[in-house]
Every structure is written in structure tokens, then in C-alpha cells.
């Protein structure tokens, strides 16, 4: 399916300007053609092109499916961005493909990256949402100190780190707290400091582990999201095809 990002007003849609050239020059869509698009708020829309110009593709639309590609869980990953941005963008892409609800980049004592370009991350997020057939774009928060990020979290909190001998497995934590919203904290390359772990525990976070391997930050993030994804989809392998059946594939 060729999926676009658009803005709507009443019963009219207008493709985002960044989508126009691909729609008209690459795919050669023109007046009268059908396009499918999302706005990032949940639904899948079907529109009919009624006007085309160098910077605009617009027309009327109707809702094809509500909460398209939605997942049966609410998962926040609060994670320290990696020094190498390619690795963090890889994590972001894969987390969105598997249905993460929001990303909270956190600044920790051992963080090597202390700035982020949200505009770049939002482009990665949109591409991943379209690729994985999702109508909702996850919220991506600005980079902020760990304590500030904690103030924005609600639900069942877990912190994955390497310091404690006694830690609950992340899948067990998921089972014990479903359907409560989940928040998983993952530290920087050098892990959380002891002071940060104490802060998280004092705020109600449970220490968890993601298996016996020592994982890179971005790998830990993907593993955390994947565990939630598979625990909610393993009993119904056809769950994702519901959204796919809403409309035909088109080029």
C-alpha cells in the first residue's frame, strides 16, 4: 500500500507538502485517483484527488478504518539516546514498527549525547509508522533530565539495569501488570548510576532484566518493545491483518 501523510479540514484533505512530489512525480497520481493517508491520530483515510499543483494535492475523503494498526497495550520507553545517532534512530524505527506509544529521551549522569533534533526523529517516526501500517504516530518528547521524565510517567514503572542481582524478568513484569500502561527505563551506554537507580526505585520502579546477555542501549530498547509486542500477539498471529484488509494494495 502506498500511504501518505496529510492534513484534514472538514471533509477535505491536503497532502503534506513533503509528500506531493512523491505522489505526483514518482507515482504519477492525478485528478480522480484514490490515495490512502494518515494524519497521525489513528484512522486510515481514503481520499479522491481533486486538485493537483506543484505544491499541493487535495480533495475530499472518508474514513476507511478507525484506530488503524492499533495495538492492545500502552508502552512508554524512557531511554538515554546513544552517542551514535544512527543507532538511536534504528531503535526508534523498530520500536514504532512494533507499536510503542511514546518515547521519552532521558539525560542521565553517564549520557554521552546531550542534544537531539526532534524534527529529524519525527521524520523517522513518520516513515516507520507508514511502513508498518499504523495510523497513530507515537509521541516523541524532548530530551530531558531523568527526574523530569519521571514526572511525566504514569502506570507500572520498570528499570532495566545491570546493578542488582535480584531482578524480575521483563516478560514476567508485563504479565503481572497487563493491562496497566507500562513504562520501561533504559540507561545510557554506561548504564544508570547507583543514584539514578535509587531514584527510580524510590519512585516505584521495579528492577527488571532483559535476559542473560549484556545488550547495547538501542538493542535493549528494541528487546523491551519486542517482548510486549510478542506477548500480546503470540495468541493471535492474524491480528495485524485486520488493518491490512481495510483497503487494497495500490502502487
Short mmCIF file of C-alpha atoms in Angstrom, two decimals:
data_model
loop_
_atom_site.label_atom_id
_atom_site.label_comp_id
_atom_site.label_asym_id
_atom_site.label_seq_id
_atom_site.Cartn_x
_atom_site.Cartn_y
_atom_site.Cartn_z
CA UNK A 1 0.00 0.00 0.00
CA UNK A 2 1.26 3.48 -0.86
CA UNK A 3 0.49 5.52 2.23
CA UNK A 4 0.76 9.29 2.61
CA UNK A 5 0.68 11.81 5.43
CA UNK A 6 -1.93 14.54 5.14
CA UNK A 7 -3.80 17.28 6.97
CA UNK A 8 -7.59 17.46 7.08
CA UNK A 9 -10.13 20.25 7.47
CA UNK A 10 -13.78 19.31 7.45
CA UNK A 11 -14.17 16.74 4.68
CA UNK A 12 -11.17 17.99 2.70
CA UNK A 13 -7.63 16.66 2.81
CA UNK A 14 -4.34 18.16 1.73
CA UNK A 15 -1.20 16.06 1.48
CA UNK A 16 1.74 17.30 3.47
CA UNK A 17 3.99 19.31 1.18
CA UNK A 18 6.80 16.78 1.67
CA UNK A 19 4.57 14.09 0.09
CA UNK A 20 3.47 15.96 -3.05
CA UNK A 21 6.44 15.23 -5.32
CA UNK A 22 6.40 11.51 -4.50
CA UNK A 23 2.66 11.35 -5.15
CA UNK A 24 2.60 13.22 -8.44
CA UNK A 25 6.05 12.71 -9.98
CA UNK A 26 7.08 9.27 -8.74
CA UNK A 27 3.70 7.54 -8.53
CA UNK A 28 2.10 9.80 -11.19
CA UNK A 29 -1.13 10.25 -9.27
CA UNK A 30 -3.52 12.76 -10.80
CA UNK A 31 -7.06 14.12 -10.52
CA UNK A 32 -9.56 11.34 -9.99
CA UNK A 33 -7.08 8.90 -8.43
CA UNK A 34 -7.53 7.38 -4.99
CA UNK A 35 -4.97 7.89 -2.23
CA UNK A 36 -4.78 6.46 1.26
CA UNK A 37 -3.36 8.59 4.03
CA UNK A 38 -2.94 9.04 7.77
CA UNK A 39 -2.84 12.13 9.95
CA UNK A 40 -1.06 10.51 12.88
CA UNK A 41 -4.15 10.46 15.11
CA UNK A 42 -5.33 6.88 14.48
CA UNK A 43 -7.61 6.50 11.45
CA UNK A 44 -6.82 5.42 7.91
CA UNK A 45 -8.42 7.68 5.32
CA UNK A 46 -9.29 7.20 1.65
CA UNK A 47 -9.29 10.32 -0.48
CA UNK A 48 -10.04 11.23 -4.06
CA UNK A 49 -7.67 13.73 -5.66
CA UNK A 50 -9.50 16.78 -6.97
CA UNK A 51 -6.69 19.32 -7.31
CA UNK A 52 -3.01 18.98 -8.18
CA UNK A 53 -0.32 21.64 -8.37
CA UNK A 54 3.41 21.83 -7.86
CA UNK A 55 2.97 22.10 -4.10
CA UNK A 56 -0.47 20.71 -3.43
CA UNK A 57 -2.54 17.55 -3.74
CA UNK A 58 -6.01 17.86 -2.23
CA UNK A 59 -9.56 16.60 -2.39
CA UNK A 60 -12.38 15.02 -0.42
CA UNK A 61 -12.01 11.99 1.82
CA UNK A 62 -13.78 9.49 4.03
CA UNK A 63 -12.61 7.39 6.97
CA UNK A 64 -11.61 3.90 5.87
CA UNK A 65 -10.74 2.48 9.32
CA UNK A 66 -10.55 3.91 12.83
CA UNK A 67 -7.59 3.19 15.14
CA UNK A 68 -5.87 1.62 12.15
CA UNK A 69 -2.97 -0.64 13.11
CA UNK A 70 -3.60 -0.01 16.80
CA UNK A 71 -2.08 -2.27 19.44
CA UNK A 72 -3.71 -3.57 22.66
CA UNK A 73 -1.15 -2.02 25.00
CA UNK A 74 0.25 1.30 26.15
CA UNK A 75 4.05 1.27 26.32
CA UNK A 76 6.40 4.14 27.03
CA UNK A 77 10.15 3.68 26.62
CA UNK A 78 12.23 6.21 28.55
CA UNK A 79 15.69 5.80 27.09
CA UNK A 80 19.03 7.61 27.06
CA UNK A 81 19.92 8.46 23.43
CA UNK A 82 23.08 6.81 22.18
CA UNK A 83 26.18 8.75 21.17
CA UNK A 84 25.79 7.40 17.63
CA UNK A 85 22.51 8.83 16.30
CA UNK A 86 22.17 6.11 13.69
CA UNK A 87 21.80 3.59 16.48
CA UNK A 88 19.15 5.65 18.25
CA UNK A 89 17.20 6.20 15.04
CA UNK A 90 17.35 2.45 14.41
CA UNK A 91 15.83 1.84 17.84
CA UNK A 92 13.15 4.46 17.20
CA UNK A 93 12.22 2.94 13.85
CA UNK A 94 11.92 -0.61 15.18
CA UNK A 95 10.05 0.45 18.33
CA UNK A 96 7.45 2.27 16.25
CA UNK A 97 7.04 -0.69 13.90
CA UNK A 98 6.11 -2.79 16.95
CA UNK A 99 3.69 -0.26 18.42
CA UNK A 100 5.43 1.82 21.08
CA UNK A 101 3.12 4.54 22.41
CA UNK A 102 5.67 7.20 23.32
CA UNK A 103 9.41 7.76 23.54
CA UNK A 104 10.90 9.73 26.42
CA UNK A 105 14.57 10.54 25.73
CA UNK A 106 16.30 10.96 29.10
CA UNK A 107 19.51 12.70 30.09
CA UNK A 108 21.49 10.67 32.61
CA UNK A 109 24.72 11.14 34.57
CA UNK A 110 26.63 8.94 32.13
CA UNK A 111 24.93 10.13 28.94
CA UNK A 112 27.27 10.80 26.05
CA UNK A 113 24.65 12.52 23.90
CA UNK A 114 23.14 15.68 25.32
CA UNK A 115 21.14 17.05 22.41
CA UNK A 116 18.56 15.77 19.93
CA UNK A 117 16.97 17.02 16.73
CA UNK A 118 13.29 16.35 17.21
CA UNK A 119 12.50 17.29 13.60
CA UNK A 120 14.77 14.52 12.36
CA UNK A 121 13.30 11.98 14.79
CA UNK A 122 9.76 12.92 13.74
CA UNK A 123 10.64 12.16 10.10
CA UNK A 124 11.99 8.76 11.11
CA UNK A 125 8.84 8.15 13.16
CA UNK A 126 6.51 9.03 10.28
CA UNK A 127 8.39 6.79 7.86
CA UNK A 128 8.24 3.88 10.32
CA UNK A 129 4.53 4.38 11.01
CA UNK A 130 3.70 4.37 7.30
CA UNK A 131 5.92 1.36 6.61
CA UNK A 132 4.32 -0.68 9.39
CA UNK A 133 0.76 0.39 8.50
CA UNK A 134 -0.11 2.38 11.60
CA UNK A 135 -2.48 5.30 11.84
CA UNK A 136 -1.07 6.71 15.07
CA UNK A 137 2.25 8.46 15.44
CA UNK A 138 3.81 7.93 18.88
CA UNK A 139 4.66 10.96 20.96
CA UNK A 140 8.38 11.79 20.97
CA UNK A 141 9.28 14.05 23.87
CA UNK A 142 12.23 16.45 24.04
CA UNK A 143 15.37 15.25 25.78
CA UNK A 144 15.08 15.95 29.50
CA UNK A 145 16.71 15.03 32.82
CA UNK A 146 15.73 11.68 34.31
CA UNK A 147 13.85 13.22 37.22
CA UNK A 148 11.80 15.42 34.89
CA UNK A 149 10.96 12.42 32.73
CA UNK A 150 9.75 10.56 35.81
CA UNK A 151 7.29 13.37 36.48
CA UNK A 152 5.67 12.66 33.09
CA UNK A 153 5.26 8.92 33.67
CA UNK A 154 2.23 7.07 34.96
CA UNK A 155 1.49 3.38 35.09
CA UNK A 156 3.72 0.46 36.00
CA UNK A 157 7.37 1.55 36.01
CA UNK A 158 10.32 -0.76 35.35
CA UNK A 159 14.04 -0.07 35.09
CA UNK A 160 16.36 -2.37 33.16
CA UNK A 161 19.90 -2.19 34.51
CA UNK A 162 22.88 -4.36 35.45
CA UNK A 163 23.47 -3.49 39.10
CA UNK A 164 21.02 -5.69 41.05
CA UNK A 165 21.31 -9.43 41.48
CA UNK A 166 17.58 -9.67 42.21
CA UNK A 167 15.63 -8.52 39.18
CA UNK A 168 12.33 -9.61 37.70
CA UNK A 169 12.29 -10.72 34.09
CA UNK A 170 10.67 -8.13 31.84
CA UNK A 171 8.13 -10.65 30.40
CA UNK A 172 7.05 -11.56 33.94
CA UNK A 173 6.63 -7.88 34.74
CA UNK A 174 4.48 -7.44 31.62
CA UNK A 175 2.24 -10.35 32.60
CA UNK A 176 1.85 -9.08 36.15
CA UNK A 177 0.82 -5.56 35.12
CA UNK A 178 -1.29 -6.01 31.99
CA UNK A 179 -3.41 -4.05 31.06
CA UNK A 180 -1.86 -1.19 33.05
CA UNK A 181 0.22 1.24 30.95
CA UNK A 182 3.88 0.19 31.07
CA UNK A 183 6.98 2.39 31.30
CA UNK A 184 10.43 0.91 30.71
CA UNK A 185 13.54 2.92 31.63
CA UNK A 186 16.77 2.12 29.79
CA UNK A 187 20.04 3.85 30.58
CA UNK A 188 22.98 5.08 28.52
CA UNK A 189 25.97 3.10 27.30
CA UNK A 190 27.49 3.19 30.79
CA UNK A 191 24.20 2.18 32.46
CA UNK A 192 22.34 4.15 35.11
CA UNK A 193 24.36 5.31 38.11
CA UNK A 194 23.57 3.86 41.53
CA UNK A 195 22.00 7.20 42.48
CA UNK A 196 19.72 7.09 39.45
CA UNK A 197 18.69 3.52 40.16
CA UNK A 198 17.86 4.51 43.74
CA UNK A 199 15.80 7.46 42.42
CA UNK A 200 13.85 5.22 40.08
CA UNK A 201 13.17 2.65 42.78
CA UNK A 202 12.08 5.35 45.22
CA UNK A 203 9.58 6.48 42.61
CA UNK A 204 8.14 2.98 42.36
CA UNK A 205 10.12 1.39 39.53
CA UNK A 206 10.79 -2.35 39.63
CA UNK A 207 14.22 -3.64 38.63
CA UNK A 208 13.95 -5.93 35.59
CA UNK A 209 16.30 -7.78 33.28
CA UNK A 210 16.07 -8.45 29.55
CA UNK A 211 17.82 -11.81 29.58
CA UNK A 212 21.31 -13.07 30.29
CA UNK A 213 23.15 -11.07 27.60
CA UNK A 214 24.57 -7.61 28.15
CA UNK A 215 22.80 -5.54 25.50
CA UNK A 216 23.63 -2.24 23.88
CA UNK A 217 21.27 0.58 24.80
CA UNK A 218 19.44 0.52 21.47
CA UNK A 219 19.24 -3.29 21.49
CA UNK A 220 17.79 -3.24 24.99
CA UNK A 221 15.17 -0.78 23.82
CA UNK A 222 14.14 -2.96 20.90
CA UNK A 223 14.15 -6.10 23.06
CA UNK A 224 11.91 -4.38 25.60
CA UNK A 225 9.36 -3.36 22.98
CA UNK A 226 9.53 -6.73 21.21
CA UNK A 227 8.69 -8.59 24.43
CA UNK A 228 5.49 -6.58 24.82
CA UNK A 229 4.66 -6.97 21.14
CA UNK A 230 5.02 -10.75 21.11
CA UNK A 231 3.24 -11.31 24.42
CA UNK A 232 0.19 -9.56 23.00
CA UNK A 233 0.32 -11.08 19.52
CA UNK A 234 1.50 -14.66 20.06
CA UNK A 235 -2.03 -15.98 20.65
CA UNK A 236 -3.46 -14.25 17.56
CA UNK A 237 -0.96 -14.28 14.69
CA UNK A 238 -3.54 -12.80 12.31
CA UNK A 239 -4.29 -9.75 14.47
CA UNK A 240 -2.29 -7.36 12.29
CA UNK A 241 -4.01 -8.40 9.08
CA UNK A 242 -7.27 -6.78 10.18
CA UNK A 243 -5.98 -3.34 9.28
CA UNK A 244 -4.46 -4.62 6.06
CA UNK A 245 -7.81 -5.93 4.91
CA UNK A 246 -9.41 -2.49 5.08
CA UNK A 247 -8.21 -1.44 1.66
CA UNK A 248 -6.48 -2.91 -1.37
CA UNK A 249 -2.80 -2.58 -2.09
CA UNK A 250 -2.04 0.06 -4.66
CA UNK A 251 1.03 1.46 -6.32
#
